Amino acid sequence: MSEPLPAPTVKWLLFSFRGRIGRKSFALGALMMVLIQFAIVAWLAGLGEGTGGDIQLSGGEAIMAFFVMIGFWIAMAWALLAMAAKRLHDLDLPGILAVLLIIPAISLLTFLALAFMPGSRNTNRHGPPPFARD
């Protein structure tokens, strides 16, 4: 590789498609995204004034909730694809296979494979092993 890899930061983990990450980093990143999504859904549920567990949003609140959720889901999909690509790089596979997470019939199996398959212990075409071998 001619260019040095970026420093491992949260921004790099969630938005860059370069480099490698291990199983723990992948699982923790996915868990972080799930927790953020729960927090956003809880916040949106707090906006509604419903009875009997129903959430009823007024017109403006419903539109805002729609755009917040769509924006978050787009960012979450990007982050998940970026983490999956780096995880695939750790397995010495092409990052484009991350699109398998978008296909509903095989997304769970793909996610579990990325979360549990051990990566390559040696430097490969995507860089050195992750900073903390996990």
A tleap script that builds the chain and sets N, CA, C and O, in Angstrom:
source leaprc.protein.ff14SB
mol = sequence {
  NMET SER GLU PRO LEU PRO ALA PRO THR VAL
  LYS TRP LEU LEU PHE SER PHE ARG GLY ARG
  ILE GLY ARG LYS SER PHE ALA LEU GLY ALA
  LEU MET MET VAL LEU ILE GLN PHE ALA ILE
  VAL ALA TRP LEU ALA GLY LEU GLY GLU GLY
  THR GLY GLY ASP ILE GLN LEU SER GLY GLY
  GLU ALA ILE MET ALA PHE PHE VAL MET ILE
  GLY PHE TRP ILE ALA MET ALA TRP ALA LEU
  LEU ALA MET ALA ALA LYS ARG LEU HIE ASP
  LEU ASP LEU PRO GLY ILE LEU ALA VAL LEU
  LEU ILE ILE PRO ALA ILE SER LEU LEU THR
  PHE LEU ALA LEU ALA PHE MET PRO GLY SER
  ARG ASN THR ASN ARG HIE GLY PRO PRO PRO
  PHE ALA ARG CASP
}
set mol.1.N position { 0.844 -1.177 0.000 }
set mol.1.CA position { 0.000 0.000 0.000 }
set mol.1.C position { 0.887 1.237 0.000 }
set mol.1.O position { 1.852 1.315 0.760 }
set mol.2.N position { 0.573 2.165 -0.819 }
set mol.2.CA position { 1.397 3.357 -0.925 }
set mol.2.C position { 0.987 4.440 0.078 }
set mol.2.O position { 1.833 5.207 0.538 }
set mol.3.N position { -0.296 4.506 0.417 }
set mol.3.CA position { -0.777 5.532 1.337 }
set mol.3.C position { -0.904 4.955 2.736 }
set mol.3.O position { -1.330 3.811 2.896 }
set mol.4.N position { -0.540 5.732 3.758 }
set mol.4.CA position { -0.745 5.236 5.118 }
set mol.4.C position { -2.233 5.205 5.448 }
set mol.4.O position { -3.012 6.017 4.947 }
set mol.5.N position { -2.610 4.264 6.289 }
set mol.5.CA position { -4.008 4.166 6.692 }
set mol.5.C position { -4.331 5.254 7.706 }
set mol.5.O position { -3.456 5.686 8.456 }
set mol.6.N position { -5.593 5.703 7.731 }
set mol.6.CA position { -5.974 6.735 8.690 }
set mol.6.C position { -5.941 6.185 10.115 }
set mol.6.O position { -5.990 4.974 10.335 }
set mol.7.N position { -5.857 7.100 11.070 }
set mol.7.CA position { -5.872 6.714 12.483 }
set mol.7.C position { -7.237 6.128 12.825 }
set mol.7.O position { -8.254 6.593 12.310 }
set mol.8.N position { -7.272 5.111 13.690 }
set mol.8.CA position { -8.560 4.518 14.059 }
set mol.8.C position { -9.355 5.438 14.983 }
set mol.8.O position { -9.078 5.524 16.180 }
set mol.9.N position { -10.331 6.113 14.419 }
set mol.9.CA position { -11.221 7.000 15.174 }
set mol.9.C position { -12.654 6.548 14.926 }
set mol.9.O position { -12.895 5.689 14.078 }
set mol.10.N position { -13.597 7.114 15.651 }
set mol.10.CA position { -15.002 6.786 15.433 }
set mol.10.C position { -15.426 7.214 14.030 }
set mol.10.O position { -16.168 6.497 13.358 }
set mol.11.N position { -14.958 8.376 13.590 }
set mol.11.CA position { -15.285 8.851 12.239 }
set mol.11.C position { -14.776 7.851 11.200 }
set mol.11.O position { -15.498 7.510 10.264 }
set mol.12.N position { -13.550 7.385 11.359 }
set mol.12.CA position { -12.988 6.401 10.437 }
set mol.12.C position { -13.784 5.102 10.500 }
set mol.12.O position { -14.085 4.511 9.463 }
set mol.13.N position { -14.130 4.651 11.712 }
set mol.13.CA position { -14.861 3.398 11.871 }
set mol.13.C position { -16.197 3.440 11.159 }
set mol.13.O position { -16.570 2.477 10.490 }
set mol.14.N position { -16.929 4.546 11.293 }
set mol.14.CA position { -18.290 4.608 10.774 }
set mol.14.C position { -18.417 5.106 9.341 }
set mol.14.O position { -19.425 4.831 8.689 }
set mol.15.N position { -17.424 5.831 8.831 }
set mol.15.CA position { -17.638 6.454 7.530 }
set mol.15.C position { -16.595 6.134 6.466 }
set mol.15.O position { -16.805 6.460 5.297 }
set mol.16.N position { -15.493 5.515 6.825 }
set mol.16.CA position { -14.451 5.198 5.852 }
set mol.16.C position { -14.568 3.743 5.413 }
set mol.16.O position { -14.949 2.874 6.196 }
set mol.17.N position { -14.236 3.494 4.160 }
set mol.17.CA position { -14.259 2.138 3.619 }
set mol.17.C position { -12.850 1.559 3.513 }
set mol.17.O position { -12.673 0.482 2.944 }
set mol.18.N position { -11.849 2.251 4.049 }
set mol.18.CA position { -10.459 1.804 3.964 }
set mol.18.C position { -10.003 1.178 5.259 }
set mol.18.O position { -10.417 1.590 6.342 }
set mol.19.N position { -9.152 0.186 5.143 }
set mol.19.CA position { -8.547 -0.416 6.315 }
set mol.19.C position { -9.237 -1.701 6.735 }
set mol.19.O position { -10.012 -2.294 5.984 }
set mol.20.N position { -8.932 -2.112 7.955 }
set mol.20.CA position { -9.436 -3.365 8.503 }
set mol.20.C position { -9.908 -3.156 9.931 }
set mol.20.O position { -9.351 -2.340 10.666 }
set mol.21.N position { -10.933 -3.893 10.319 }
set mol.21.CA position { -11.357 -3.925 11.718 }
set mol.21.C position { -11.588 -5.378 12.117 }
set mol.21.O position { -11.848 -6.236 11.274 }
set mol.22.N position { -11.488 -5.632 13.399 }
set mol.22.CA position { -11.693 -6.969 13.921 }
set mol.22.C position { -13.139 -7.207 14.330 }
set mol.22.O position { -14.005 -6.346 14.175 }
set mol.23.N position { -13.367 -8.393 14.853 }
set mol.23.CA position { -14.719 -8.802 15.246 }
set mol.23.C position { -15.295 -7.927 16.351 }
set mol.23.O position { -16.457 -7.526 16.281 }
set mol.24.N position { -14.500 -7.629 17.364 }
set mol.24.CA position { -15.016 -6.830 18.485 }
set mol.24.C position { -15.398 -5.422 18.044 }
set mol.24.O position { -16.443 -4.903 18.434 }
set mol.25.N position { -14.554 -4.815 17.237 }
set mol.25.CA position { -14.856 -3.463 16.749 }
set mol.25.C position { -16.132 -3.463 15.918 }
set mol.25.O position { -16.952 -2.552 16.034 }
set mol.26.N position { -16.301 -4.475 15.087 }
set mol.26.CA position { -17.501 -4.588 14.256 }
set mol.26.C position { -18.743 -4.750 15.131 }
set mol.26.O position { -19.742 -4.058 14.933 }
set mol.27.N position { -18.678 -5.663 16.094 }
set mol.27.CA position { -19.833 -5.917 16.961 }
set mol.27.C position { -20.162 -4.698 17.826 }
set mol.27.O position { -21.334 -4.357 17.989 }
set mol.28.N position { -19.140 -4.038 18.382 }
set mol.28.CA position { -19.384 -2.859 19.206 }
set mol.28.C position { -19.940 -1.693 18.390 }
set mol.28.O position { -20.801 -0.956 18.869 }
set mol.29.N position { -19.452 -1.525 17.161 }
set mol.29.CA position { -19.991 -0.484 16.283 }
set mol.29.C position { -21.451 -0.738 15.946 }
set mol.29.O position { -22.263 0.187 15.939 }
set mol.30.N position { -21.786 -1.996 15.666 }
set mol.30.CA position { -23.181 -2.337 15.367 }
set mol.30.C position { -24.061 -2.129 16.591 }
set mol.30.O position { -25.181 -1.631 16.472 }
set mol.31.N position { -23.562 -2.508 17.774 }
set mol.31.CA position { -24.315 -2.302 19.007 }
set mol.31.C position { -24.537 -0.812 19.265 }
set mol.31.O position { -25.619 -0.410 19.692 }
set mol.32.N position { -23.523 0.000 19.009 }
set mol.32.CA position { -23.652 1.442 19.188 }
set mol.32.C position { -24.758 1.993 18.277 }
set mol.32.O position { -25.553 2.829 18.706 }
set mol.33.N position { -24.810 1.533 17.039 }
set mol.33.CA position { -25.841 2.021 16.121 }
set mol.33.C position { -27.235 1.599 16.570 }
set mol.33.O position { -28.184 2.372 16.435 }
set mol.34.N position { -27.374 0.388 17.102 }
set mol.34.CA position { -28.670 -0.073 17.592 }
set mol.34.C position { -29.112 0.778 18.785 }
set mol.34.O position { -30.276 1.170 18.868 }
set mol.35.N position { -28.192 1.063 19.703 }
set mol.35.CA position { -28.536 1.873 20.870 }
set mol.35.C position { -28.934 3.297 20.479 }
set mol.35.O position { -29.854 3.871 21.061 }
set mol.36.N position { -28.243 3.860 19.499 }
set mol.36.CA position { -28.602 5.200 19.025 }
set mol.36.C position { -29.980 5.175 18.381 }
set mol.36.O position { -30.774 6.099 18.561 }
set mol.37.N position { -30.261 4.115 17.630 }
set mol.37.CA position { -31.579 4.014 17.005 }
set mol.37.C position { -32.668 3.898 18.066 }
set mol.37.O position { -33.716 4.531 17.935 }
set mol.38.N position { -32.448 3.102 19.116 }
set mol.38.CA position { -33.427 3.011 20.208 }
set mol.38.C position { -33.654 4.379 20.845 }
set mol.38.O position { -34.790 4.735 21.159 }
set mol.39.N position { -32.585 5.144 21.039 }
set mol.39.CA position { -32.716 6.467 21.645 }
set mol.39.C position { -33.542 7.395 20.754 }
set mol.39.O position { -34.375 8.152 21.253 }
set mol.40.N position { -33.321 7.341 19.457 }
set mol.40.CA position { -34.092 8.197 18.542 }
set mol.40.C position { -35.553 7.787 18.514 }
set mol.40.O position { -36.436 8.644 18.520 }
set mol.41.N position { -35.822 6.484 18.485 }
set mol.41.CA position { -37.212 6.018 18.498 }
set mol.41.C position { -37.893 6.418 19.807 }
set mol.41.O position { -39.057 6.818 19.796 }
set mol.42.N position { -37.188 6.317 20.925 }
set mol.42.CA position { -37.759 6.718 22.215 }
set mol.42.C position { -38.046 8.217 22.227 }
set mol.42.O position { -39.075 8.653 22.745 }
set mol.43.N position { -37.130 9.007 21.653 }
set mol.43.CA position { -37.352 10.450 21.582 }
set mol.43.C position { -38.576 10.763 20.733 }
set mol.43.O position { -39.397 11.602 21.103 }
set mol.44.N position { -38.698 10.082 19.585 }
set mol.44.CA position { -39.853 10.314 18.717 }
set mol.44.C position { -41.144 9.861 19.388 }
set mol.44.O position { -42.185 10.497 19.228 }
set mol.45.N position { -41.078 8.763 20.141 }
set mol.45.CA position { -42.269 8.291 20.849 }
set mol.45.C position { -42.692 9.301 21.906 }
set mol.45.O position { -43.881 9.435 22.194 }
set mol.46.N position { -41.740 10.005 22.481 }
set mol.46.CA position { -42.058 11.021 23.472 }
set mol.46.C position { -42.743 12.235 22.874 }
set mol.46.O position { -43.390 12.996 23.593 }
set mol.47.N position { -42.611 12.428 21.565 }
set mol.47.CA position { -43.271 13.559 20.907 }
set mol.47.C position { -44.768 13.357 20.788 }
set mol.47.O position { -45.538 14.317 20.805 }
set mol.48.N position { -45.174 12.107 20.668 }
set mol.48.CA position { -46.591 11.813 20.437 }
set mol.48.C position { -47.407 11.879 21.706 }
set mol.48.O position { -46.917 11.611 22.803 }
set mol.49.N position { -48.648 12.236 21.532 }
set mol.49.CA position { -49.573 12.265 22.658 }
set mol.49.C position { -50.653 11.245 22.359 }
set mol.49.O position { -51.674 11.557 21.746 }
set mol.50.N position { -50.412 10.031 22.799 }
set mol.50.CA position { -51.368 8.970 22.510 }
set mol.50.C position { -51.961 8.409 23.786 }
set mol.50.O position { -51.521 8.710 24.896 }
set mol.51.N position { -52.963 7.595 23.591 }
set mol.51.CA position { -53.584 6.912 24.719 }
set mol.51.C position { -53.512 5.425 24.443 }
set mol.51.O position { -53.600 4.995 23.293 }
set mol.52.N position { -53.358 4.662 25.465 }
set mol.52.CA position { -53.325 3.218 25.303 }
set mol.52.C position { -52.090 2.735 24.560 }
set mol.52.O position { -52.139 1.695 23.903 }
set mol.53.N position { -51.007 3.452 24.646 }
set mol.53.CA position { -49.777 3.030 23.990 }
set mol.53.C position { -49.656 3.479 22.543 }
set mol.53.O position { -48.635 3.217 21.907 }
set mol.54.N position { -50.670 4.149 22.006 }
set mol.54.CA position { -50.599 4.641 20.625 }
set mol.54.C position { -49.802 5.934 20.577 }
set mol.54.O position { -49.850 6.748 21.499 }
set mol.55.N position { -49.077 6.104 19.499 }
set mol.55.CA position { -48.324 7.333 19.293 }
set mol.55.C position { -49.054 8.123 18.216 }
set mol.55.O position { -49.249 7.640 17.101 }
set mol.56.N position { -49.451 9.329 18.557 }
set mol.56.CA position { -50.148 10.179 17.604 }
set mol.56.C position { -49.371 11.476 17.462 }
set mol.56.O position { -49.243 12.240 18.418 }
set mol.57.N position { -48.861 11.717 16.283 }
set mol.57.CA position { -48.096 12.929 16.028 }
set mol.57.C position { -48.931 13.892 15.209 }
set mol.57.O position { -49.703 13.476 14.346 }
set mol.58.N position { -48.777 15.177 15.478 }
set mol.58.CA position { -49.447 16.181 14.660 }
set mol.58.C position { -48.747 16.235 13.302 }
set mol.58.O position { -47.720 15.584 13.111 }
set mol.59.N position { -49.279 16.985 12.383 }
set mol.59.CA position { -48.734 17.049 11.026 }
set mol.59.C position { -47.270 17.441 10.974 }
set mol.59.O position { -46.475 16.781 10.305 }
set mol.60.N position { -46.903 18.509 11.673 }
set mol.60.CA position { -45.515 18.971 11.667 }
set mol.60.C position { -44.580 17.996 12.365 }
set mol.60.O position { -43.462 17.753 11.911 }
set mol.61.N position { -45.053 17.440 13.477 }
set mol.61.CA position { -44.222 16.472 14.197 }
set mol.61.C position { -44.021 15.202 13.381 }
set mol.61.O position { -42.938 14.617 13.395 }
set mol.62.N position { -45.048 14.779 12.678 }
set mol.62.CA position { -44.942 13.565 11.856 }
set mol.62.C position { -43.938 13.769 10.725 }
set mol.62.O position { -43.150 12.873 10.423 }
set mol.63.N position { -43.962 14.922 10.112 }
set mol.63.CA position { -43.017 15.204 9.026 }
set mol.63.C position { -41.599 15.256 9.562 }
set mol.63.O position { -40.680 14.710 8.951 }
set mol.64.N position { -41.413 15.917 10.717 }
set mol.64.CA position { -40.088 15.981 11.322 }
set mol.64.C position { -39.602 14.578 11.691 }
set mol.64.O position { -38.450 14.231 11.431 }
set mol.65.N position { -40.474 13.774 12.293 }
set mol.65.CA position { -40.110 12.414 12.680 }
set mol.65.C position { -39.727 11.594 11.450 }
set mol.65.O position { -38.772 10.820 11.495 }
set mol.66.N position { -40.452 11.755 10.374 }
set mol.66.CA position { -40.160 11.034 9.139 }
set mol.66.C position { -38.759 11.381 8.630 }
set mol.66.O position { -37.976 10.486 8.310 }
set mol.67.N position { -38.445 12.659 8.554 }
set mol.67.CA position { -37.140 13.064 8.034 }
set mol.67.C position { -35.994 12.694 8.979 }
set mol.67.O position { -34.903 12.349 8.526 }
set mol.68.N position { -36.240 12.764 10.287 }
set mol.68.CA position { -35.211 12.340 11.245 }
set mol.68.C position { -34.905 10.866 11.054 }
set mol.68.O position { -33.739 10.478 10.978 }
set mol.69.N position { -35.940 10.042 10.976 }
set mol.69.CA position { -35.724 8.602 10.824 }
set mol.69.C position { -35.103 8.259 9.475 }
set mol.69.O position { -34.204 7.419 9.426 }
set mol.70.N position { -35.532 8.860 8.402 }
set mol.70.CA position { -34.947 8.586 7.089 }
set mol.70.C position { -33.474 8.999 7.081 }
set mol.70.O position { -32.618 8.255 6.602 }
set mol.71.N position { -33.185 10.187 7.613 }
set mol.71.CA position { -31.791 10.639 7.664 }
set mol.71.C position { -30.932 9.713 8.500 }
set mol.71.O position { -29.809 9.384 8.116 }
set mol.72.N position { -31.458 9.289 9.647 }
set mol.72.CA position { -30.684 8.385 10.487 }
set mol.72.C position { -30.489 7.040 9.806 }
set mol.72.O position { -29.390 6.487 9.855 }
set mol.73.N position { -31.513 6.505 9.179 }
set mol.73.CA position { -31.377 5.196 8.531 }
set mol.73.C position { -30.381 5.240 7.376 }
set mol.73.O position { -29.660 4.269 7.147 }
set mol.74.N position { -30.332 6.343 6.655 }
set mol.74.CA position { -29.337 6.466 5.583 }
set mol.74.C position { -27.933 6.493 6.179 }
set mol.74.O position { -27.035 5.806 5.694 }
set mol.75.N position { -27.748 7.290 7.232 }
set mol.75.CA position { -26.433 7.345 7.887 }
set mol.75.C position { -26.068 5.987 8.487 }
set mol.75.O position { -24.914 5.567 8.406 }
set mol.76.N position { -27.038 5.298 9.086 }
set mol.76.CA position { -26.779 3.995 9.673 }
set mol.76.C position { -26.427 2.964 8.602 }
set mol.76.O position { -25.537 2.139 8.811 }
set mol.77.N position { -27.106 2.998 7.473 }
set mol.77.CA position { -26.797 2.063 6.386 }
set mol.77.C position { -25.383 2.307 5.868 }
set mol.77.O position { -24.643 1.355 5.618 }
set mol.78.N position { -25.002 3.574 5.705 }
set mol.78.CA position { -23.648 3.908 5.259 }
set mol.78.C position { -22.613 3.380 6.259 }
set mol.78.O position { -21.621 2.762 5.876 }
set mol.79.N position { -22.865 3.636 7.548 }
set mol.79.CA position { -21.929 3.210 8.583 }
set mol.79.C position { -21.816 1.691 8.636 }
set mol.79.O position { -20.714 1.158 8.771 }
set mol.80.N position { -22.934 0.994 8.531 }
set mol.80.CA position { -22.896 -0.462 8.560 }
set mol.80.C position { -22.151 -1.012 7.348 }
set mol.80.O position { -21.377 -1.960 7.477 }
set mol.81.N position { -22.377 -0.427 6.173 }
set mol.81.CA position { -21.651 -0.868 4.980 }
set mol.81.C position { -20.159 -0.580 5.101 }
set mol.81.O position { -19.338 -1.390 4.670 }
set mol.82.N position { -19.798 0.565 5.684 }
set mol.82.CA position { -18.383 0.902 5.864 }
set mol.82.C position { -17.716 -0.068 6.835 }
set mol.82.O position { -16.609 -0.542 6.581 }
set mol.83.N position { -18.390 -0.362 7.947 }
set mol.83.CA position { -17.818 -1.315 8.896 }
set mol.83.C position { -17.732 -2.713 8.295 }
set mol.83.O position { -16.749 -3.422 8.513 }
set mol.84.N position { -18.745 -3.111 7.545 }
set mol.84.CA position { -18.734 -4.437 6.918 }
set mol.84.C position { -17.618 -4.533 5.882 }
set mol.84.O position { -16.962 -5.569 5.773 }
set mol.85.N position { -17.400 -3.465 5.125 }
set mol.85.CA position { -16.319 -3.481 4.134 }
set mol.85.C position { -14.967 -3.645 4.822 }
set mol.85.O position { -14.124 -4.417 4.365 }
set mol.86.N position { -14.762 -2.919 5.918 }
set mol.86.CA position { -13.488 -3.059 6.648 }
set mol.86.C position { -13.366 -4.445 7.273 }
set mol.86.O position { -12.270 -5.001 7.334 }
set mol.87.N position { -14.466 -5.000 7.731 }
set mol.87.CA position { -14.446 -6.354 8.297 }
set mol.87.C position { -14.135 -7.372 7.198 }
set mol.87.O position { -13.383 -8.319 7.425 }
set mol.88.N position { -14.706 -7.182 6.021 }
set mol.88.CA position { -14.394 -8.057 4.883 }
set mol.88.C position { -12.926 -7.932 4.501 }
set mol.88.O position { -12.292 -8.924 4.143 }
set mol.89.N position { -12.385 -6.730 4.573 }
set mol.89.CA position { -10.955 -6.535 4.301 }
set mol.89.C position { -10.115 -7.337 5.292 }
set mol.89.O position { -9.072 -7.876 4.923 }
set mol.90.N position { -10.561 -7.419 6.547 }
set mol.90.CA position { -9.836 -8.197 7.541 }
set mol.90.C position { -9.861 -9.686 7.195 }
set mol.90.O position { -8.944 -10.428 7.545 }
set mol.91.N position { -10.907 -10.109 6.514 }
set mol.91.CA position { -11.018 -11.502 6.066 }
set mol.91.C position { -10.326 -11.711 4.722 }
set mol.91.O position { -10.371 -12.807 4.164 }
set mol.92.N position { -9.683 -10.660 4.199 }
set mol.92.CA position { -9.016 -10.655 2.893 }
set mol.92.C position { -10.000 -10.929 1.757 }
set mol.92.O position { -9.694 -11.642 0.801 }
set mol.93.N position { -11.192 -10.338 1.891 }
set mol.93.CA position { -12.224 -10.427 0.860 }
set mol.93.C position { -12.524 -9.022 0.347 }
set mol.93.O position { -12.239 -8.044 1.038 }
set mol.94.N position { -13.091 -8.904 -0.845 }
set mol.94.CA position { -13.413 -7.567 -1.358 }
set mol.94.C position { -14.549 -6.912 -0.581 }
set mol.94.O position { -15.523 -7.569 -0.215 }
set mol.95.N position { -14.415 -5.622 -0.334 }
set mol.95.CA position { -15.402 -4.871 0.436 }
set mol.95.C position { -16.756 -4.773 -0.225 }
set mol.95.O position { -17.753 -4.522 0.453 }
set mol.96.N position { -16.821 -4.963 -1.533 }
set mol.96.CA position { -18.090 -4.854 -2.248 }
set mol.96.C position { -19.090 -5.906 -1.772 }
set mol.96.O position { -20.297 -5.742 -1.953 }
set mol.97.N position { -18.599 -6.973 -1.171 }
set mol.97.CA position { -19.497 -7.998 -0.645 }
set mol.97.C position { -20.354 -7.483 0.508 }
set mol.97.O position { -21.283 -8.165 0.942 }
set mol.98.N position { -20.054 -6.301 0.998 }
set mol.98.CA position { -20.858 -5.698 2.070 }
set mol.98.C position { -22.295 -5.467 1.628 }
set mol.98.O position { -23.188 -5.377 2.471 }
set mol.99.N position { -22.535 -5.369 0.343 }
set mol.99.CA position { -23.910 -5.172 -0.139 }
set mol.99.C position { -24.791 -6.371 0.194 }
set mol.99.O position { -26.015 -6.277 0.100 }
set mol.100.N position { -24.193 -7.493 0.581 }
set mol.100.CA position { -24.992 -8.647 0.996 }
set mol.100.C position { -25.817 -8.327 2.239 }
set mol.100.O position { -26.812 -8.998 2.512 }
set mol.101.N position { -25.411 -7.307 2.993 }
set mol.101.CA position { -26.186 -6.897 4.166 }
set mol.101.C position { -27.491 -6.210 3.786 }
set mol.101.O position { -28.378 -6.057 4.626 }
set mol.102.N position { -27.616 -5.802 2.545 }
set mol.102.CA position { -28.829 -5.117 2.091 }
set mol.102.C position { -29.893 -6.120 1.650 }
set mol.102.O position { -31.080 -5.792 1.634 }
set mol.103.N position { -29.486 -7.327 1.296 }
set mol.103.CA position { -30.411 -8.350 0.798 }
set mol.103.C position { -31.072 -9.027 1.996 }
set mol.103.O position { -30.401 -9.732 2.749 }
set mol.104.N position { -32.382 -8.822 2.184 }
set mol.104.CA position { -33.043 -9.311 3.390 }
set mol.104.C position { -32.877 -10.815 3.649 }
set mol.104.O position { -32.714 -11.219 4.800 }
set mol.105.N position { -32.915 -11.627 2.629 }
set mol.105.CA position { -32.883 -13.076 2.822 }
set mol.105.C position { -31.562 -13.571 3.413 }
set mol.105.O position { -31.533 -14.610 4.074 }
set mol.106.N position { -30.471 -12.840 3.183 }
set mol.106.CA position { -29.168 -13.316 3.662 }
set mol.106.C position { -28.449 -12.317 4.564 }
set mol.106.O position { -27.305 -12.549 4.953 }
set mol.107.N position { -29.098 -11.223 4.896 }
set mol.107.CA position { -28.412 -10.192 5.690 }
set mol.107.C position { -28.043 -10.686 7.089 }
set mol.107.O position { -26.951 -10.387 7.573 }
set mol.108.N position { -28.919 -11.429 7.742 }
set mol.108.CA position { -28.613 -11.916 9.086 }
set mol.108.C position { -27.432 -12.888 9.055 }
set mol.108.O position { -26.539 -12.806 9.899 }
set mol.109.N position { -27.423 -13.798 8.094 }
set mol.109.CA position { -26.308 -14.742 7.975 }
set mol.109.C position { -25.002 -14.019 7.671 }
set mol.109.O position { -23.953 -14.373 8.208 }
set mol.110.N position { -25.067 -13.015 6.816 }
set mol.110.CA position { -23.875 -12.231 6.489 }
set mol.110.C position { -23.371 -11.503 7.731 }
set mol.110.O position { -22.172 -11.510 8.011 }
set mol.111.N position { -24.276 -10.879 8.473 }
set mol.111.CA position { -23.888 -10.162 9.690 }
set mol.111.C position { -23.235 -11.105 10.688 }
set mol.111.O position { -22.194 -10.776 11.257 }
set mol.112.N position { -23.832 -12.275 10.910 }
set mol.112.CA position { -23.273 -13.234 11.858 }
set mol.112.C position { -21.904 -13.742 11.407 }
set mol.112.O position { -21.005 -13.929 12.226 }
set mol.113.N position { -21.753 -13.964 10.103 }
set mol.113.CA position { -20.447 -14.405 9.593 }
set mol.113.C position { -19.391 -13.336 9.838 }
set mol.113.O position { -18.271 -13.648 10.242 }
set mol.114.N position { -19.744 -12.071 9.595 }
set mol.114.CA position { -18.784 -10.988 9.828 }
set mol.114.C position { -18.466 -10.831 11.311 }
set mol.114.O position { -17.346 -10.477 11.678 }
set mol.115.N position { -19.444 -11.093 12.149 }
set mol.115.CA position { -19.244 -10.924 13.590 }
set mol.115.C position { -18.426 -12.052 14.212 }
set mol.115.O position { -17.780 -11.844 15.239 }
set mol.116.N position { -18.440 -13.237 13.612 }
set mol.116.CA position { -17.808 -14.377 14.268 }
set mol.116.C position { -16.611 -14.984 13.545 }
set mol.116.O position { -15.822 -15.689 14.174 }
set mol.117.N position { -16.449 -14.740 12.259 }
set mol.117.CA position { -15.308 -15.334 11.544 }
set mol.117.C position { -14.014 -14.613 11.918 }
set mol.117.O position { -13.958 -13.384 11.879 }
set mol.118.N position { -12.977 -15.365 12.281 }
set mol.118.CA position { -11.703 -14.716 12.611 }
set mol.118.C position { -11.038 -14.155 11.359 }
set mol.118.O position { -11.122 -14.742 10.280 }
set mol.119.N position { -10.388 -13.030 11.514 }
set mol.119.CA position { -9.722 -12.374 10.396 }
set mol.119.C position { -8.338 -12.935 10.138 }
set mol.119.O position { -7.839 -13.782 10.879 }
set mol.120.N position { -7.739 -12.448 9.085 }
set mol.120.CA position { -6.379 -12.834 8.724 }
set mol.120.C position { -5.399 -12.232 9.718 }
set mol.120.O position { -5.480 -11.043 10.027 }
set mol.121.N position { -4.483 -13.035 10.217 }
set mol.121.CA position { -3.514 -12.553 11.203 }
set mol.121.C position { -2.341 -11.826 10.557 }
set mol.121.O position { -1.554 -11.185 11.254 }
set mol.122.N position { -2.216 -11.914 9.264 }
set mol.122.CA position { -1.086 -11.311 8.555 }
set mol.122.C position { -1.525 -10.058 7.807 }
set mol.122.O position { -2.711 -9.843 7.557 }
set mol.123.N position { -0.554 -9.252 7.462 }
set mol.123.CA position { -0.825 -8.091 6.624 }
set mol.123.C position { -1.319 -8.590 5.269 }
set mol.123.O position { -0.749 -9.517 4.693 }
set mol.124.N position { -2.377 -7.970 4.771 }
set mol.124.CA position { -2.878 -8.325 3.444 }
set mol.124.C position { -2.953 -7.065 2.593 }
set mol.124.O position { -2.451 -6.016 2.998 }
set mol.125.N position { -3.566 -7.153 1.435 }
set mol.125.CA position { -3.591 -6.009 0.505 }
set mol.125.C position { -4.371 -4.815 1.058 }
set mol.125.O position { -4.312 -3.722 0.495 }
set mol.126.N position { -5.104 -5.021 2.163 }
set mol.126.CA position { -5.893 -3.950 2.772 }
set mol.126.C position { -5.209 -3.333 3.976 }
set mol.126.O position { -5.741 -2.407 4.587 }
set mol.127.N position { -4.039 -3.834 4.319 }
set mol.127.CA position { -3.295 -3.243 5.415 }
set mol.127.C position { -2.906 -4.253 6.477 }
set mol.127.O position { -3.139 -5.453 6.335 }
set mol.128.N position { -2.308 -3.742 7.546 }
set mol.128.CA position { -1.894 -4.610 8.646 }
set mol.128.C position { -3.113 -5.072 9.456 }
set mol.128.O position { -4.202 -4.518 9.310 }
set mol.129.N position { -2.929 -6.071 10.297 }
set mol.129.CA position { -4.032 -6.517 11.151 }
set mol.129.C position { -4.530 -5.357 12.020 }
set mol.129.O position { -3.787 -4.412 12.287 }
set mol.130.N position { -5.799 -5.435 12.461 }
set mol.130.CA position { -6.341 -4.364 13.312 }
set mol.130.C position { -5.460 -4.118 14.536 }
set mol.130.O position { -4.754 -5.010 15.005 }
set mol.131.N position { -5.522 -2.870 15.045 }
set mol.131.CA position { -4.643 -2.452 16.132 }
set mol.131.C position { -4.779 -3.327 17.369 }
set mol.131.O position { -3.784 -3.583 18.047 }
set mol.132.N position { -5.971 -3.787 17.676 }
set mol.132.CA position { -6.161 -4.709 18.804 }
set mol.132.C position { -6.683 -6.003 18.225 }
set mol.132.O position { -7.831 -6.073 17.787 }
set mol.133.N position { -5.868 -7.008 18.219 }
set mol.133.CA position { -6.252 -8.278 17.602 }
set mol.133.C position { -7.440 -8.834 18.340 }
set mol.133.O position { -7.316 -9.267 19.486 }
set mol.134.N position { -8.608 -8.829 17.690 }
set mol.134.CA position { -9.821 -9.354 18.322 }
set mol.134.C position { -10.465 -10.344 17.434 }
set mol.134.O position { -11.503 -10.904 17.784 }
savepdb mol mol.pdb
quit
